[in-house]
CSV table of C-alpha atoms in Angstrom, one decimal:
chain,number,residue,atom,x,y,z
A,1223,ASP,CA,0.0,0.0,0.0
A,1224,ALA,CA,1.1,3.5,-0.7
A,1225,LYS,CA,2.6,5.6,2.1
A,1226,THR,CA,1.3,9.0,3.2
A,1227,THR,CA,3.0,12.1,4.5
A,1228,GLN,CA,1.3,14.5,6.8
A,1229,PRO,CA,2.5,17.5,8.8
A,1230,PRO,CA,3.0,16.5,12.5
A,1231,SER,CA,0.8,19.3,13.9
A,1232,MET,CA,-1.5,22.2,12.9
A,1233,ASP,CA,-3.5,24.9,14.7
A,1234,CYS,CA,-6.8,26.3,13.8
A,1235,ALA,CA,-9.1,29.0,15.3
A,1236,GLU,CA,-12.5,27.9,16.4
A,1237,GLY,CA,-15.1,28.6,13.7
A,1238,ARG,CA,-12.6,28.8,10.9
A,1239,ALA,CA,-12.0,26.1,8.3
A,1240,ALA,CA,-9.3,23.5,9.0
A,1241,ASN,CA,-7.4,22.3,6.0
A,1242,LEU,CA,-5.3,19.2,6.6
A,1243,PRO,CA,-3.0,18.2,3.8
A,1244,CYS,CA,-1.7,14.8,2.8
A,1245,ASN,CA,0.8,13.6,0.3
A,1246,HIS,CA,0.5,10.2,-1.3
A,1247,SER,CA,2.6,10.4,-4.4
A,1248,THR,CA,2.9,6.6,-4.8
A,1249,ILE,CA,-0.8,5.9,-4.8
A,1250,SER,CA,-1.9,3.4,-7.4
A,1251,GLY,CA,-5.0,3.5,-9.5
A,1252,ASN,CA,-7.2,1.2,-7.4
A,1253,GLU,CA,-6.3,2.7,-4.0
A,1254,TYR,CA,-8.6,4.9,-2.1
A,1255,VAL,CA,-7.7,7.8,0.3
A,1256,TYR,CA,-9.2,7.4,3.7
A,1257,TRP,CA,-9.3,9.9,6.6
A,1258,TYR,CA,-9.8,8.9,10.2
A,1259,ARG,CA,-9.4,10.8,13.4
A,1260,GLN,CA,-8.7,9.9,17.0
A,1261,ILE,CA,-9.9,12.1,19.8
A,1262,HIS,CA,-7.9,11.6,23.0
A,1263,SER,CA,-8.6,8.3,24.8
A,1264,GLN,CA,-11.1,7.2,22.2
A,1265,GLY,CA,-10.9,4.7,19.3
A,1266,PRO,CA,-10.3,6.1,15.8
A,1267,GLN,CA,-13.3,7.4,14.0
A,1268,TYR,CA,-14.0,7.2,10.2
A,1269,ILE,CA,-14.4,10.6,8.6
A,1270,ILE,CA,-14.5,10.2,4.8
A,1271,HIS,CA,-12.9,8.5,1.8
A,1272,GLY,CA,-12.6,8.9,-1.9
A,1273,LEU,CA,-11.0,7.5,-5.0
A,1274,LYS,CA,-10.6,10.5,-7.4
A,1275,ASN,CA,-13.6,12.7,-7.1
A,1276,ASN,CA,-14.1,15.2,-4.4
A,1277,GLU,CA,-16.4,14.0,-1.6
A,1278,THR,CA,-18.4,15.7,1.1
A,1279,ASN,CA,-20.4,14.4,4.0
A,1280,GLU,CA,-21.8,15.8,7.2
A,1281,MET,CA,-18.4,15.8,8.9
A,1282,ALA,CA,-16.0,17.0,6.2
A,1283,SER,CA,-15.0,17.5,2.6
A,1284,LEU,CA,-12.2,15.7,0.8
A,1285,ILE,CA,-10.4,17.3,-2.1
A,1286,ILE,CA,-8.2,15.0,-4.2
A,1287,THR,CA,-5.9,16.5,-6.8
A,1288,GLU,CA,-6.3,15.5,-10.4
A,1289,ASP,CA,-3.1,13.5,-10.4
A,1290,ARG,CA,-4.2,11.9,-7.1
A,1291,LYS,CA,-0.8,12.5,-5.5
A,1292,SER,CA,-2.2,14.6,-2.7
A,1293,SER,CA,-5.4,15.4,-0.9
A,1294,THR,CA,-6.9,17.9,1.6
A,1295,LEU,CA,-9.4,17.2,4.3
A,1296,ILE,CA,-11.5,20.2,5.1
A,1297,LEU,CA,-13.4,20.8,8.3
A,1298,PRO,CA,-15.5,23.8,7.3
A,1299,HIS,CA,-16.2,25.2,10.7
A,1300,ALA,CA,-13.8,23.7,13.3
A,1301,THR,CA,-14.9,23.4,16.9
A,1302,LEU,CA,-13.0,22.6,20.0
A,1303,ARG,CA,-14.3,19.1,19.8
A,1304,ASP,CA,-12.4,18.6,16.5
A,1305,THR,CA,-9.1,18.7,18.4
A,1306,ALA,CA,-7.7,15.2,17.6
A,1307,VAL,CA,-5.1,13.3,15.6
A,1308,TYR,CA,-6.1,13.1,12.0
A,1309,TYR,CA,-4.9,10.1,9.9
A,1310,CYS,CA,-4.6,10.0,6.1
A,1311,ILE,CA,-4.5,6.4,4.9
A,1312,VAL,CA,-4.3,4.9,1.5
A,1313,GLY,CA,-6.1,1.5,1.2
A,1314,ARG,CA,-7.2,-0.8,-1.5
A,1315,GLY,CA,-10.9,-0.7,-0.6
A,1316,GLY,CA,-13.5,-2.3,-2.8
A,1317,THR,CA,-14.0,-6.0,-2.3
A,1318,SER,CA,-10.4,-6.7,-1.4
A,1319,TYR,CA,-9.0,-7.0,2.1
A,1320,GLY,CA,-9.5,-3.7,3.9
A,1321,LYS,CA,-6.2,-3.4,5.6
A,1322,LEU,CA,-5.4,0.1,6.9
A,1323,THR,CA,-1.9,1.1,7.9
A,1324,PHE,CA,-2.0,4.1,10.3
A,1325,GLY,CA,0.9,6.5,10.3
A,1326,GLN,CA,1.7,9.2,12.9
A,1327,GLY,CA,-1.1,11.5,11.6
A,1328,THR,CA,-1.5,15.3,12.2
A,1329,ILE,CA,-2.3,16.6,15.6
A,1330,LEU,CA,-4.9,19.3,15.0
A,1331,THR,CA,-5.5,21.7,17.9
A,1332,VAL,CA,-8.5,24.0,17.6
A,1333,HIS,CA,-8.2,27.0,19.9
A,1334,PRO,CA,-10.8,29.5,21.0
B,1148,ASP,CA,-26.9,0.7,17.2
B,1149,ALA,CA,-24.6,0.0,20.1
B,1150,GLY,CA,-21.4,0.2,18.1
B,1151,VAL,CA,-18.4,-2.1,18.8
B,1152,ILE,CA,-18.3,-3.2,22.4
B,1153,GLN,CA,-15.1,-4.1,24.1
B,1154,SER,CA,-14.5,-5.5,27.6
B,1155,PRO,CA,-12.9,-4.9,30.0
B,1156,ARG,CA,-12.2,-1.2,29.5
B,1157,HIS,CA,-9.2,-1.4,31.8
B,1158,GLU,CA,-7.2,-4.4,32.9
B,1159,VAL,CA,-4.3,-4.4,35.3
B,1160,THR,CA,-2.4,-7.7,35.7
B,1161,GLU,CA,0.9,-9.1,36.8
B,1162,MET,CA,3.6,-10.4,34.5
B,1163,GLY,CA,3.0,-14.1,33.7
B,1164,GLN,CA,-0.8,-14.0,34.1
B,1165,GLU,CA,-3.2,-14.8,31.2
B,1166,VAL,CA,-5.2,-11.9,29.8
B,1167,THR,CA,-8.3,-12.2,27.7
B,1168,LEU,CA,-9.8,-9.2,25.9
B,1169,ARG,CA,-13.3,-9.4,24.4
B,1170,CYS,CA,-15.0,-7.8,21.5
B,1171,LYS,CA,-18.5,-7.7,20.1
B,1172,PRO,CA,-18.6,-6.3,16.6
B,1173,ILE,CA,-21.5,-4.4,15.0
B,1174,SER,CA,-24.3,-6.7,14.0
B,1175,GLY,CA,-24.1,-7.6,10.3
B,1176,HIS,CA,-20.4,-6.7,9.9
B,1177,ASN,CA,-18.4,-9.4,8.3
B,1178,SER,CA,-14.9,-8.3,9.1
B,1179,LEU,CA,-13.2,-7.8,12.5
B,1180,PHE,CA,-9.8,-6.3,13.3
B,1181,TRP,CA,-7.6,-6.3,16.4
B,1182,TYR,CA,-5.2,-3.3,16.8
B,1183,ARG,CA,-2.7,-2.4,19.5
B,1184,GLN,CA,-1.6,1.2,20.2
B,1185,THR,CA,1.4,2.4,22.1
B,1186,MET,CA,3.2,5.7,22.1
B,1187,MET,CA,6.3,4.2,20.6
B,1188,ARG,CA,4.8,2.2,17.8
B,1189,GLY,CA,1.5,3.9,17.2
B,1190,LEU,CA,-1.6,2.0,16.0
B,1191,GLU,CA,-0.7,-1.5,14.7
B,1192,LEU,CA,-2.9,-4.1,13.1
B,1193,LEU,CA,-2.5,-7.5,14.9
B,1194,ILE,CA,-5.0,-9.7,13.2
B,1195,TYR,CA,-8.0,-9.6,10.8
B,1196,PHE,CA,-11.0,-11.9,10.5
B,1197,ASN,CA,-13.4,-12.2,7.6
B,1198,ASN,CA,-16.6,-14.2,8.1
B,1199,ASN,CA,-15.1,-15.6,11.4
B,1200,VAL,CA,-12.0,-16.9,9.6
B,1201,PRO,CA,-8.5,-15.5,10.4
B,1202,ILE,CA,-7.2,-14.0,7.2
B,1203,ASP,CA,-4.0,-12.2,8.2
B,1204,ASP,CA,-2.3,-12.7,11.5
B,1205,SER,CA,1.1,-11.4,10.4
B,1206,GLY,CA,0.9,-8.6,12.9
B,1207,MET,CA,0.6,-10.9,15.9
B,1208,PRO,CA,3.8,-10.2,17.8
B,1209,GLU,CA,4.5,-13.6,19.3
B,1210,ASP,CA,3.1,-17.0,20.0
B,1211,ARG,CA,2.0,-15.6,23.4
B,1212,PHE,CA,-0.8,-13.8,21.5
B,1213,SER,CA,-3.8,-15.7,20.1
B,1214,ALA,CA,-7.1,-14.6,18.7
B,1215,LYS,CA,-10.4,-16.4,18.1
B,1216,MET,CA,-13.7,-15.7,16.6
B,1217,PRO,CA,-16.1,-18.5,17.4
B,1218,ASN,CA,-19.1,-16.8,15.9
B,1219,ALA,CA,-20.1,-13.6,14.1
B,1220,SER,CA,-20.8,-11.7,17.3
B,1221,PHE,CA,-17.8,-12.4,19.5
B,1222,SER,CA,-14.0,-12.4,19.4
B,1223,THR,CA,-11.3,-12.8,21.9
B,1224,LEU,CA,-7.6,-11.7,22.0
B,1225,LYS,CA,-5.6,-13.7,24.6
B,1226,ILE,CA,-2.1,-13.1,25.9
B,1227,GLN,CA,-0.5,-15.9,27.8
B,1228,PRO,CA,1.8,-15.3,29.6
B,1229,SER,CA,1.6,-11.5,29.7
B,1230,GLU,CA,4.7,-9.3,29.9
B,1231,PRO,CA,5.2,-5.6,30.8
B,1232,ARG,CA,5.9,-4.7,27.2
B,1233,ASP,CA,2.4,-5.9,26.3
B,1234,SER,CA,1.0,-2.8,28.1
B,1235,ALA,CA,-1.0,-0.8,25.5
B,1236,VAL,CA,-4.5,0.1,24.4
B,1237,TYR,CA,-6.0,-2.7,22.4
B,1238,PHE,CA,-8.8,-1.7,19.9
B,1239,CYS,CA,-11.2,-3.9,18.1
B,1240,ALA,CA,-12.9,-2.7,14.9
B,1241,SER,CA,-15.4,-4.1,12.5
B,1242,SER,CA,-16.5,-3.3,9.0
B,1243,PRO,CA,-19.2,-4.4,6.6
B,1244,SER,CA,-18.4,-6.5,3.5
B,1245,GLY,CA,-18.7,-5.1,0.0
B,1246,PRO,CA,-17.3,-1.8,-1.3
B,1247,SER,CA,-16.8,-0.2,2.1
B,1248,THR,CA,-14.5,-2.8,3.6
B,1249,ASP,CA,-12.1,-0.1,4.6
B,1250,THR,CA,-14.6,1.8,6.6
B,1251,GLN,CA,-13.8,0.5,10.0
B,1252,TYR,CA,-15.7,1.2,13.2
B,1253,PHE,CA,-13.6,1.1,16.3
B,1254,GLY,CA,-14.5,0.2,19.8
B,1255,PRO,CA,-13.5,2.3,22.8
B,1256,GLY,CA,-10.5,0.1,23.5
B,1257,THR,CA,-9.1,-1.9,26.4
B,1258,ARG,CA,-6.2,-0.3,28.3
B,1259,LEU,CA,-3.9,-3.1,29.5
B,1260,THR,CA,-1.3,-2.6,32.1
B,1261,VAL,CA,1.1,-5.5,32.9
B,1262,LEU,CA,3.1,-4.9,36.1
């Protein structure tokens, strides 16, 4: 599976958009981009995933570049409860074995 | 929906003792995963089951670790004998079959301390 690169930490003001980048330059054609987050002392939580089109759900938006070598997770109106470690993961998805390899992620701190 | 249920939430034991962690996946999910998280190594996949059958146990650290899934609604992770380096948070996750196999739903975890 392709590896991902994320900044170790980011800050965001409450109410502003949080834009979390991820590089996955070795992604292959059948691999999806997944985002999970882990709030302190809790299990990881699925946020969103995509293949090549931009995606949006009630939690966030995912923007994938045309060459698919990078993506950005957008939390449109960050709140203090969004403070967490955010993981960008590349996985095969589909009907194949859904193995996810978690890296170190980005620690997002939302401040008042 | 109750989500993934894990028990116990906290376990403190002494070196050499047997430890059994339990997991109840979300009803209807076909895949179950056991992970371990430490500060040093992050979140690691230990073993993966599909339709109650172990598919990939390459992440199981040693023979001291074993996992079973006797039916679709229950799984156990056993450590025998336990060692201090096994201290970690152990997460169980489940996912549905089909196109969303990588959408995993995690339980709250079991914090294991081996003295």
